[in-house]
XYZ file of C-alpha atoms in Angstrom:
778
model
C 43.454 158.172 116.133
C 41.521 154.907 116.596
C 37.895 154.896 115.495
C 35.141 153.575 117.686
C 34.297 150.691 115.364
C 37.893 149.351 115.268
C 39.150 146.761 117.697
C 40.469 148.044 121.002
C 39.031 151.539 120.704
C 37.080 153.020 123.660
C 33.315 152.976 123.511
C 31.731 156.372 122.762
C 30.392 158.268 125.758
C 27.808 160.966 126.348
C 28.901 164.593 126.310
C 30.190 165.821 129.664
C 30.794 169.264 131.133
C 34.551 169.381 131.665
C 35.703 172.921 132.496
C 34.652 175.862 134.609
C 36.219 179.286 134.989
C 36.815 180.143 138.640
C 34.573 182.988 139.816
C 36.320 186.350 140.351
C 35.993 188.120 143.684
C 33.484 190.648 142.317
C 31.165 187.856 141.173
C 31.432 186.014 144.491
C 30.477 189.225 146.316
C 27.545 189.747 143.949
C 26.359 186.175 144.428
C 26.553 186.467 148.211
C 24.789 189.843 148.154
C 22.037 189.036 145.637
C 21.871 185.242 145.759
C 22.636 182.742 143.029
C 22.223 183.751 139.406
C 18.834 182.862 137.932
C 18.756 180.784 134.779
C 17.410 182.850 131.901
C 15.029 180.004 131.028
C 13.268 180.575 134.354
C 12.216 184.060 133.203
C 8.688 182.826 132.594
C 8.504 181.823 136.262
C 9.173 185.455 137.167
C 5.833 186.508 135.674
C 3.161 187.828 138.013
C -0.369 186.670 138.650
C -3.135 189.228 139.224
C -2.740 188.995 142.995
C 0.948 189.841 142.991
C 0.594 192.271 140.079
C -1.911 194.305 142.066
C 0.624 194.475 144.883
C 3.510 195.561 142.678
C 1.971 197.682 139.940
C -1.066 199.201 141.675
C 0.478 200.340 144.935
C 1.830 203.583 143.427
C -1.610 204.611 142.206
C -3.490 203.451 145.311
C -0.989 205.081 147.656
C -1.599 208.466 145.973
C -4.811 208.629 147.979
C -2.667 209.168 151.077
C -1.640 212.678 150.036
C -3.758 213.795 147.043
C -6.544 215.385 149.142
C -3.978 216.906 151.480
C -2.230 218.656 148.596
C -5.558 220.167 147.455
C -6.176 221.642 150.911
C -2.624 222.999 151.134
C -3.421 225.144 148.081
C -6.987 226.104 149.076
C -6.847 226.894 152.812
C -4.537 229.964 152.706
C -6.686 231.539 149.959
C -10.254 230.569 150.827
C -10.163 229.832 154.550
C -12.748 227.373 155.854
C -14.583 227.561 152.517
C -11.786 225.327 151.231
C -13.510 222.337 152.840
C -16.629 223.054 150.798
C -14.564 223.378 147.617
C -12.692 220.134 148.387
C -15.521 217.774 147.426
C -16.293 219.312 143.963
C -12.557 219.349 143.281
C -12.338 215.676 144.264
C -15.318 214.882 142.013
C -13.520 216.443 139.044
C -10.419 214.360 139.796
C -12.551 211.181 139.940
C -14.206 211.951 136.601
C -10.751 212.349 135.048
C -9.745 209.057 136.703
C -12.682 207.300 135.011
C -11.905 208.744 131.574
C -8.183 207.922 131.726
C -8.938 204.406 133.014
C -11.180 203.760 129.997
C -8.456 205.095 127.710
C -5.749 202.893 129.210
C -8.071 199.919 129.135
C -8.171 200.463 125.388
C -4.368 200.707 125.342
C -4.071 197.281 126.990
C -6.679 195.806 124.594
C -4.631 196.854 121.572
C -1.082 196.444 122.919
C -1.564 193.007 124.432
C 2.088 192.356 125.277
C 3.408 195.744 126.233
C 1.895 199.201 126.015
C 2.137 202.514 127.751
C 2.453 206.023 126.418
C 5.876 205.374 124.860
C 4.785 202.421 122.720
C 1.509 204.119 121.749
C 3.272 207.356 120.753
C 5.984 205.496 118.835
C 3.536 203.429 116.809
C 1.104 206.261 116.053
C 3.214 209.446 115.964
C 6.718 208.195 115.215
C 9.921 207.925 117.239
C 10.520 211.647 117.812
C 7.190 212.212 119.585
C 7.745 208.941 121.439
C 10.885 210.373 123.033
C 8.763 213.147 124.563
C 6.673 210.436 126.220
C 9.800 208.553 127.257
C 11.387 211.576 128.925
C 8.122 212.578 130.613
C 7.549 209.113 132.054
C 11.170 208.631 133.091
C 11.120 211.904 135.019
C 7.761 210.975 136.515
C 9.022 207.608 137.758
C 12.083 209.181 139.331
C 9.909 211.786 141.072
C 7.483 209.038 142.122
C 10.255 207.134 143.857
C 11.376 210.241 145.729
C 7.917 211.454 146.739
C 6.602 208.044 147.801
C 9.681 207.373 149.924
C 9.421 210.847 151.490
C 5.675 210.484 152.133
C 6.181 207.052 153.707
C 8.775 208.469 156.070
C 6.334 211.304 156.861
C 3.818 208.646 157.947
C 6.411 207.230 160.344
C 7.171 210.661 161.755
C 3.427 211.328 162.186
C 3.340 208.324 164.522
C 6.694 208.980 166.202
C 7.372 212.746 166.044
C 10.733 212.347 167.805
C 12.204 210.874 164.596
C 11.996 214.170 162.699
C 15.770 214.646 162.868
C 16.271 211.259 161.120
C 14.066 212.155 158.163
C 16.743 212.267 155.433
C 18.672 209.148 156.556
C 15.389 207.244 156.700
C 14.465 208.268 153.134
C 17.912 207.196 151.906
C 17.569 203.877 153.708
C 14.166 203.222 152.133
C 15.447 203.835 148.591
C 18.542 201.705 149.166
C 16.489 198.815 150.574
C 14.041 199.004 147.661
C 16.936 198.958 145.228
C 18.418 195.903 146.897
C 15.107 194.057 146.896
C 14.541 194.678 143.197
C 18.085 193.744 142.237
C 17.267 190.342 143.701
C 14.476 189.921 141.157
C 10.975 191.154 140.333
C 9.022 188.323 141.877
C 10.846 188.463 145.207
C 10.082 192.185 145.444
C 6.464 191.531 144.427
C 5.883 189.010 147.190
C 7.222 191.484 149.723
C 5.057 194.355 148.425
C 1.789 192.575 147.602
C 0.735 192.529 151.260
C 0.840 196.325 151.938
C -1.742 197.027 149.253
C -4.313 194.720 150.806
C -3.321 195.750 154.335
C -3.799 199.437 153.535
C -7.132 198.887 151.777
C -8.347 196.743 154.667
C -7.321 199.272 157.312
C -8.935 202.151 155.429
C -12.111 200.100 154.962
C -12.311 199.670 158.753
C -11.668 203.395 159.282
C -14.304 204.426 156.730
C -16.852 202.006 158.191
C -16.308 203.364 161.692
C -16.405 206.922 160.349
C -19.719 206.379 158.561
C -21.191 204.913 161.738
C -20.049 207.927 163.775
C -21.256 210.356 161.121
C -24.762 208.913 160.986
C -24.901 208.518 164.766
C -23.802 212.126 165.227
C -20.635 211.301 167.209
C -18.030 212.280 164.599
C -15.788 214.950 166.148
C -14.804 218.109 164.244
C -11.215 219.281 164.804
C -10.155 222.782 165.729
C -8.517 224.568 162.809
C -6.430 226.811 165.074
C -3.537 224.469 165.762
C 0.144 225.467 166.152
C 2.145 224.493 163.065
C -0.940 224.078 160.879
C -1.251 225.665 157.459
C -2.423 229.270 157.705
C -6.195 229.689 157.343
C -6.966 232.611 155.049
C -10.096 234.719 154.631
C -12.958 233.673 152.437
C -13.101 235.354 149.024
C -14.969 235.165 145.763
C -14.197 232.436 143.269
C -14.293 234.555 140.097
C -11.270 236.789 140.627
C -8.112 236.113 138.669
C -6.193 235.247 141.848
C -8.935 232.885 143.013
C -9.039 231.088 139.666
C -5.265 230.727 139.758
C -5.437 229.192 143.255
C -8.208 226.820 142.168
C -6.148 225.686 139.208
C -3.148 225.133 141.465
C -5.296 223.085 143.859
C -6.584 221.061 140.923
C -3.012 220.470 139.763
C -2.111 219.297 143.270
C -5.081 216.938 143.251
C -3.959 215.553 139.912
C -1.120 213.886 141.778
C -3.739 211.344 142.950
C -3.796 209.877 139.428
C -0.116 209.146 139.083
C 0.651 205.475 138.653
C -2.279 204.676 136.343
C 0.121 204.004 133.458
C 2.248 201.501 135.389
C 0.040 198.521 134.464
C 0.081 199.273 130.732
C 3.858 199.691 130.899
C 4.186 196.384 132.739
C 1.834 194.150 130.729
C 4.807 191.912 129.939
C 5.154 191.128 133.663
C 1.745 189.438 133.843
C 1.129 185.750 133.428
C -0.619 184.732 130.241
C -3.026 185.904 128.959
C -1.175 189.097 129.762
C -3.636 191.671 128.423
C -6.665 190.072 130.080
C -5.016 189.964 133.487
C -3.647 193.487 133.058
C -7.039 194.909 132.076
C -8.780 193.388 135.091
C -6.066 194.616 137.421
C -6.346 198.139 135.961
C -10.098 198.302 136.571
C -9.748 196.983 140.119
C -6.935 199.427 140.851
C -8.934 202.413 139.604
C -11.988 201.405 141.622
C -9.927 201.117 144.806
C -8.170 204.423 144.148
C -11.441 206.277 143.498
C -12.987 204.904 146.692
C -9.991 205.864 148.818
C -9.648 209.385 147.389
C -13.352 210.020 147.843
C -13.289 208.661 151.382
C -10.273 210.664 152.548
C -11.628 213.883 151.023
C -15.124 213.381 152.447
C -13.924 212.718 155.998
C -11.370 215.545 155.831
C -14.249 217.787 154.774
C -16.391 216.568 157.658
C -13.825 216.837 160.483
C -12.000 219.925 159.072
C -8.599 218.223 159.049
C -5.923 220.856 158.380
C -2.503 220.015 156.835
C 0.615 221.061 158.732
C 3.510 223.159 157.472
C 6.056 220.470 158.381
C 4.004 217.786 156.601
C 3.307 215.917 159.815
C 0.907 214.845 161.157
C -0.487 214.001 157.734
C -4.103 214.513 156.716
C -4.833 210.799 156.548
C -3.383 210.285 160.034
C -5.681 213.003 161.419
C -8.706 211.377 159.770
C -7.787 208.012 161.265
C -7.062 209.482 164.711
C -10.435 211.226 164.940
C -12.425 208.246 163.673
C -10.819 205.438 165.705
C -10.636 207.489 168.908
C -8.249 207.378 171.867
C -9.249 204.070 173.442
C -7.097 200.950 173.472
C -8.598 199.711 170.214
C -8.386 203.196 168.739
C -4.724 203.548 169.569
C -4.049 200.112 168.100
C -5.982 200.917 164.922
C -4.233 204.276 164.577
C -0.836 202.568 164.660
C -2.099 199.982 162.151
C -3.362 202.692 159.790
C -0.073 204.542 159.984
C 1.827 201.318 159.449
C -0.365 200.482 156.457
C 0.065 204.000 155.066
C 3.818 203.777 155.408
C 3.933 200.349 153.756
C 1.643 201.295 150.850
C 3.717 204.404 150.161
C 6.905 202.358 150.153
C 5.167 199.796 147.958
C 4.199 202.668 145.646
C 7.840 203.637 145.449
C 8.590 200.022 144.614
C 6.208 200.155 141.637
C 8.636 202.397 139.812
C 11.254 199.640 139.987
C 9.026 197.538 137.753
C 7.863 200.222 135.318
C 10.996 202.369 134.911
C 13.411 199.560 133.898
C 10.869 198.232 131.387
C 10.396 201.693 129.914
C 14.115 202.392 129.481
C 14.494 198.876 128.069
C 11.994 199.760 125.306
C 13.706 203.081 124.621
C 17.184 201.538 124.587
C 16.008 198.719 122.295
C 14.926 201.420 119.830
C 18.397 202.965 120.045
C 17.598 206.150 121.975
C 19.364 205.142 125.190
C 22.556 203.149 125.813
C 22.150 199.467 125.001
C 23.337 198.493 128.479
C 19.818 199.285 129.693
C 18.440 196.323 127.679
C 20.532 193.713 129.501
C 19.163 191.633 132.325
C 21.312 191.281 135.379
C 22.278 188.570 137.829
C 18.687 187.924 138.922
C 16.970 188.546 135.549
C 16.021 192.110 136.479
C 17.079 195.088 134.350
C 19.780 195.983 136.876
C 21.153 199.025 135.057
C 17.694 200.561 134.849
C 17.143 199.924 138.554
C 20.429 201.606 139.471
C 19.663 204.579 137.194
C 16.269 205.021 138.860
C 17.637 204.837 142.396
C 20.420 207.305 141.575
C 17.899 209.794 140.181
C 15.614 209.351 143.179
C 18.418 209.941 145.678
C 19.512 213.069 143.803
C 15.985 214.468 143.852
C 15.580 213.787 147.575
C 18.791 215.686 148.276
C 17.754 218.515 145.916
C 14.365 219.035 147.631
C 15.453 218.061 151.170
C 12.798 215.345 151.111
C 9.855 217.791 151.247
C 6.673 216.250 149.797
C 5.129 219.632 148.885
C 8.248 220.543 146.866
C 8.341 217.167 145.119
C 4.695 217.504 144.038
C 5.795 220.426 141.858
C 7.729 217.938 139.710
C 5.145 215.232 139.900
C 2.079 215.125 137.689
C 3.570 217.063 134.751
C 5.362 214.021 133.412
C 2.594 211.514 133.886
C -0.101 213.748 132.374
C 2.128 214.286 129.357
C 2.087 210.505 129.012
C -1.709 210.468 129.392
C -1.955 213.094 126.642
C 0.143 211.173 124.132
C -1.513 207.859 124.985
C -5.004 209.330 124.553
C -4.338 211.055 121.236
C -2.295 208.074 120.020
C -5.108 205.608 120.695
C -7.602 207.982 119.064
C -5.449 207.997 115.927
C -5.097 204.216 116.078
C -8.892 203.819 116.222
C -9.370 206.198 113.293
C -6.863 204.267 111.204
C -7.992 200.720 111.991
C -11.734 201.231 112.664
C -12.119 198.430 115.261
C -15.417 197.476 116.851
C -17.084 200.494 118.561
C -14.374 202.677 117.073
C -16.408 205.882 117.357
C -16.797 205.459 121.102
C -13.071 204.681 121.430
C -12.132 207.758 119.410
C -14.360 209.881 121.646
C -13.002 208.474 124.927
C -9.357 208.626 123.859
C -9.674 212.110 122.393
C -11.395 213.274 125.573
C -8.671 211.680 127.729
C -5.922 213.265 125.634
C -7.576 216.680 125.638
C -8.206 216.746 129.381
C -4.674 215.543 130.082
C -3.262 218.211 127.780
C -5.243 220.883 129.633
C -3.852 219.568 132.926
C -0.314 219.775 131.502
C -0.882 223.424 130.514
C -2.382 224.240 133.908
C 0.416 222.471 135.745
C 3.115 224.186 133.686
C 1.692 227.607 134.529
C 0.685 227.300 138.170
C 3.688 225.178 139.202
C 6.280 226.962 137.079
C 7.915 228.875 139.907
C 7.697 225.913 142.305
C 9.891 223.622 140.233
C 8.004 222.857 137.020
C 10.472 225.136 135.224
C 13.169 222.552 135.846
C 11.130 219.826 134.139
C 10.185 222.128 131.244
C 13.863 222.930 130.649
C 15.286 219.459 131.293
C 12.799 217.529 129.149
C 13.657 219.137 125.762
C 17.367 218.758 126.488
C 16.902 215.065 127.242
C 14.828 214.570 124.091
C 17.626 216.107 121.995
C 20.178 213.868 123.734
C 18.058 210.799 122.972
C 17.801 211.780 119.303
C 21.556 212.388 119.188
C 22.217 208.921 120.603
C 19.936 207.429 117.969
C 21.794 209.182 115.155
C 25.079 207.831 116.512
C 23.722 204.272 116.683
C 22.336 204.645 113.143
C 25.727 205.759 111.797
C 27.414 202.806 113.479
C 24.826 200.350 112.126
C 25.211 201.736 108.607
C 28.971 201.398 108.866
C 28.648 197.727 109.910
C 25.824 196.826 107.496
C 26.692 194.134 104.960
C 26.247 195.751 101.565
C 25.650 193.853 98.361
C 29.241 194.208 97.224
C 30.398 192.750 100.573
C 28.102 189.739 100.597
C 30.626 187.514 98.848
C 34.328 187.769 99.611
C 36.505 188.892 96.731
C 38.980 186.379 95.357
C 42.202 186.625 97.362
C 45.026 184.635 95.816
C 47.461 185.159 98.707
C 46.916 185.206 102.425
C 50.002 186.277 104.349
C 50.383 186.263 108.132
C 52.838 188.365 110.118
C 53.461 188.060 113.847
C 54.551 191.299 115.519
C 57.268 190.386 118.015
C 58.114 192.305 121.163
C 59.774 189.444 123.013
C 60.609 185.781 122.557
C 58.444 184.013 125.116
C 55.454 181.721 125.462
C 53.077 184.411 124.199
C 55.060 184.786 120.979
C 55.383 181.011 120.512
C 51.625 180.664 120.998
C 50.948 183.368 118.408
C 53.261 181.646 115.895
C 51.549 178.318 116.554
C 48.203 179.964 115.843
C 49.642 181.594 112.702
C 50.655 178.178 111.356
C 47.090 176.915 111.825
C 45.901 179.652 109.427
C 47.968 177.972 106.664
C 49.204 181.214 105.118
C 51.155 181.441 101.919
C 53.875 183.407 103.699
C 54.469 183.402 107.464
C 56.777 186.090 108.817
C 57.709 187.756 112.072
C 58.511 191.446 112.481
C 60.129 193.396 115.286
C 60.125 197.191 115.097
C 63.450 198.374 116.406
C 63.314 201.193 118.950
C 66.264 199.877 121.013
C 69.234 198.325 119.192
C 70.408 196.214 122.117
C 66.948 194.835 122.735
C 66.550 194.067 119.031
C 69.851 192.214 119.045
C 68.789 190.158 122.076
C 65.472 189.287 120.423
C 67.199 188.224 117.179
C 69.597 186.016 119.121
C 66.818 184.371 121.151
C 64.807 183.847 117.966
C 67.694 182.077 116.260
C 68.249 179.794 119.275
C 64.580 178.775 119.606
C 63.706 175.411 118.021
C 59.998 176.338 118.100
C 60.596 179.254 115.740
C 63.209 177.848 113.347
C 60.836 177.829 110.349
C 59.812 181.501 110.653
C 62.023 184.350 109.487
C 62.387 187.368 111.768
C 62.545 190.779 110.114
C 63.871 193.809 112.017
C 62.377 197.116 110.848
C 63.674 200.475 111.990
C 61.260 202.655 113.978
C 63.270 205.879 114.455
C 60.447 207.988 115.892
C 59.294 205.141 118.213
C 55.689 205.450 116.974
C 54.797 201.776 116.701
C 51.240 202.226 115.314
C 52.563 204.305 112.403
C 55.306 201.780 111.651
C 52.821 198.902 111.730
C 50.472 200.835 109.437
C 53.262 201.543 106.927
C 54.273 197.882 106.947
C 50.700 196.706 106.343
C 50.212 199.123 103.437
C 53.485 198.039 101.866
C 52.655 194.349 102.169
C 49.206 194.749 100.575
C 50.139 196.905 97.601
C 49.026 194.083 95.296
C 45.242 193.767 95.104
C 45.284 189.979 95.492
C 47.034 189.984 98.874
C 45.318 189.821 102.249
C 47.395 190.307 105.377
C 46.697 189.168 108.939
C 48.756 190.806 111.664
C 48.908 188.823 114.909
C 49.637 190.862 118.029
C 50.472 188.832 121.136
C 48.935 190.572 124.152
C 50.148 189.644 127.596
C 47.518 190.168 130.297
C 48.823 191.066 133.748
C 47.138 191.976 137.016
C 44.795 194.951 136.671
C 46.654 197.351 138.970
C 50.307 196.341 138.819
C 49.953 195.352 135.178
C 49.121 198.920 134.207
C 51.972 200.273 136.281
C 54.642 197.799 135.172
C 53.722 197.117 131.525
C 52.566 199.141 128.553
C 49.470 198.229 126.544
C 50.384 198.696 122.885
C 48.409 195.920 121.165
C 45.175 197.924 121.067
C 47.022 201.076 119.968
C 48.490 199.193 117.009
C 45.278 197.349 116.122
C 43.110 200.498 115.980
C 44.647 202.136 112.861
C 45.266 198.759 111.199
C 41.547 197.942 111.301
C 40.860 200.850 108.950
C 42.667 199.167 106.042
C 40.470 197.167 103.663
C 42.505 193.964 103.233
C 44.313 193.880 106.556
C 43.082 192.174 109.718
C 44.683 192.852 113.091
C 44.107 189.956 115.499
C 45.071 190.222 119.144
C 46.198 186.885 120.595
C 45.732 187.063 124.387
C 48.053 185.327 126.822
C 47.159 185.510 130.520
C 50.373 185.925 132.468
C 48.512 186.751 135.682
C 46.839 183.331 135.790
C 50.233 181.639 135.574
C 51.898 183.817 138.211
C 48.949 183.501 140.605
C 48.534 179.765 140.075
C 44.907 180.202 139.067
C 43.233 179.039 135.919
C 40.339 177.131 134.465
C 39.213 174.255 136.649
C 39.131 171.091 134.551
C 37.137 168.044 135.592
C 38.259 164.670 134.277
C 36.469 161.403 134.744
C 38.331 158.662 136.674
C 36.676 155.460 135.568
C 38.015 153.443 138.518
C 36.402 155.764 141.079
C 32.998 155.860 139.446
C 30.126 153.710 140.727
C 29.602 150.559 138.748
C 26.519 151.880 136.967
C 28.375 155.055 135.839
C 31.651 153.553 134.658
C 32.712 154.229 131.096
C 33.420 150.794 129.639
C 35.866 150.126 126.843
C 35.077 147.923 123.923
C 36.843 144.520 124.175
C 39.131 143.254 121.450
C 36.722 140.455 120.581
C 33.217 141.629 121.401
C 30.903 138.939 122.680
C 28.137 137.918 120.341
C 24.736 138.452 121.880
C 21.534 137.204 120.422
C 18.558 139.321 121.435
C 15.429 140.630 119.744
C 15.939 143.963 118.003
C 13.791 146.772 119.477
C 12.633 149.533 117.171
C 11.345 151.745 119.976
C 12.504 152.538 123.505
C 9.472 153.183 125.683
C 11.026 154.308 128.970
C 13.059 157.476 129.354
C 16.773 156.925 129.936
C 19.151 159.448 131.545
C 21.423 160.712 128.786
C 24.510 159.749 130.782
C 23.386 156.108 130.712
C 22.464 155.668 127.044
C 24.466 152.970 125.240
C 26.094 152.874 121.855
C 24.190 150.874 119.223
C 21.106 150.681 121.458
C 17.874 152.565 121.047
C 17.297 155.268 123.608
C 14.415 157.506 124.666
C 15.830 160.695 126.197
C 14.568 164.040 127.411
C 16.455 167.247 128.172
C 17.044 170.876 127.397
C 18.330 172.112 124.055
C 21.602 173.946 124.694
C 22.929 174.314 121.153
C 21.524 174.396 117.614
C 23.904 174.267 114.650
C 22.698 174.578 111.063
C 24.826 173.574 108.097
C 26.148 176.334 105.843
C 23.644 177.583 103.277
C 25.836 176.326 100.447
C 26.046 172.757 101.757
C 23.595 169.884 102.193
C 20.830 170.466 104.779
C 21.874 169.247 108.218
C 20.802 170.240 111.713
C 22.801 169.432 114.873
C 20.986 169.780 118.204
C 22.716 169.261 121.561
C 20.396 167.890 124.233
C 21.426 167.852 127.903
C 20.037 166.637 131.182
C 21.650 166.385 134.640
C 23.696 163.321 133.651
C 25.197 164.431 130.340
C 24.535 165.443 126.759
C 23.958 163.886 123.358
C 23.926 165.329 119.829
C 20.862 164.793 117.661
C 21.511 164.775 113.901
C 18.605 165.717 111.632
C 19.710 165.015 108.053
C 17.860 166.863 105.310
C 16.580 169.648 107.587
C 17.764 173.158 108.361
C 15.219 173.968 111.051
C 12.489 172.528 113.217
C 9.466 174.703 113.749
C 9.196 175.825 117.371
C 12.659 174.565 118.333
C 14.922 177.103 119.976
C 17.777 177.151 122.447
C 16.364 176.460 125.904
C 13.451 174.326 124.655
C 12.587 171.044 126.352
C 12.756 168.157 123.893
C 12.053 164.434 124.029
C 13.739 162.272 121.381
C 13.915 158.549 120.564
C 16.205 156.700 118.168
C 19.270 154.529 117.623
C 22.425 155.715 119.406
C 25.466 156.103 117.161
C 28.729 157.971 117.477
C 30.796 160.737 115.932
C 34.375 161.491 116.973
C 33.993 159.476 120.160
C 30.746 161.135 121.298
C 27.305 159.574 121.263
C 24.784 160.805 118.712
C 21.236 159.937 117.667
C 20.554 160.076 113.949
C 17.189 161.370 112.713
C 15.316 160.629 115.939
C 11.603 160.916 116.396
C 11.015 163.882 118.658
C 8.458 165.742 120.713
C 8.658 169.381 121.768
C 7.576 169.834 125.389
C 5.806 172.992 126.554
């Protein structure tokens, strides 16, 4: 082959992208459905600022104000009658105190775990992986329930405005979950933009309602509703608060009100979604979210107490819709505002459901990275979202909606148990962290976190008792089973990792004097010829071919075709009897026999012909994998499957190859060839190229200043001289940078932006720059 410095040889050119695999139908459908695939290096652009983060991560918590007070009254009214409205405000005050304590605790979580936190990470780091799985299961169940209950409550807001849609309740809930799933599969930021607005819209509408309500209250025009309405929750008789039954009802009402606090952990779970500095932005968003939630819960409870709003058995009209209806009135503006409030309520509830699509996939990604869930949950999908986690969440939400028939009061029974378990572990975990590390103001942090953990634990106990018969039993039974499954998965992953670990005796290969290669032959065709060609490239000591005879006539035909083939005339074909037609056993016996001597290593090549997925399975057997499986268990035998795609040949498809036609290129892009007698040019020699040059236009033996993205980093073997090869590409082509005497460059990684300047040389016909000066771009 002519070298570039010899006369008549072509001038070296920049690296070019030459081949592309045609997209299969499934990928084309995915791309049309979800949009083009996002480059993984754009992941940083998918981070969220505080404005969008409040819309995505806070909507679940803020939207809880739409039904938290209502759930308290549902428990109190049948037992205490109209006295329930007097009890409502102290109960709300207790919930708000708990909100303050847990907010301070989670603020501490974000301070310490500045990249990613949440109950799972806190429990894992402070109590170990087993306790962490309790937090993982609790939060996973909570997120699934959150999706179901928020979707159902949002549909209830629609039905409160348009009662005639009651018969479409279940299809509407399904549609909401499916649309949320689709939006999040398209990517986190796209979903965030869509769901940032409802949070502000809801808060703004409720601010108008509360302002009008305060004006009417102080002017004495606030109307009190009649409690005797058809379909309303039954109003019981007043009774004492110190009986066992009364205490039980109060605890159940408190447990219902605890549902107002769900979603507080979403920000600590999603710290990684924030723009830098992540923990600062997350902490500010958490405080703002808690303040908004506390104001809304207090406002809804206070006005419900004032107007005696009574929940309905069917769930509609909702408590918040009654409050809005009474305050805004029946005039033209009032009717408009009522529709706006209901629209805002619906949107914030759907946005709250959307929050789980950010938190749940991140949570299962952490758990799967630790080996307690399938590794598929750690992979980002087409649009850089954790697609498998999103699909798992939506499947669980749909199942729960079907199981409870979309009833909000039934879903609440599953609700707060999981999230308060997370609060408990996060509180106690941060208290232990503060005791161990003694940070600034550690005594106060220990007190707050211990208090948060203790209160949350009490809520878990209360919830487990008072909600046991309403559905909490299912969570209490399912959670331990899931924890045991997670631990079982971890043990399996650990066994597999130990089996694949490189032990000290395996670090250096033993001395093998002979390397033999055998091609297993089932037919004489292109696949077999290709396998033999590959076998020759391995340069074995002995190259052989073996056919296991299960049909004498077929064996005879194969032997005849082998003898007539010029491509195979240097390889001997051995026919071995296989009387029981068990090819894997025969191959195993052959491999053992050929490696009886300790200095022999055997490679078995198995040509595998790939056919169409459906007809291929019907018309052809698949024996290569069956043979390779037992062979792989032998110590000095390697079974290598050599694929040959028959379907691509029969269908006329294949890899699309792009070649450069010099004659058709514009003058400035033509690849010139070096003339026989190069002209002598006299010009000053430049030792620095100031201006940036597109990589596709750099010239051999000229200095060049280029900028692009690092697509490949290759380090020389540890036993050889230090050498680092870096491929740098821009839109016009690529060039290889050679750094002699180095094995690494601090801060350089695949995907980095790099600027380099130096003399352009060549290697094997491709342009290179040797030991360039460089600058890493951030």
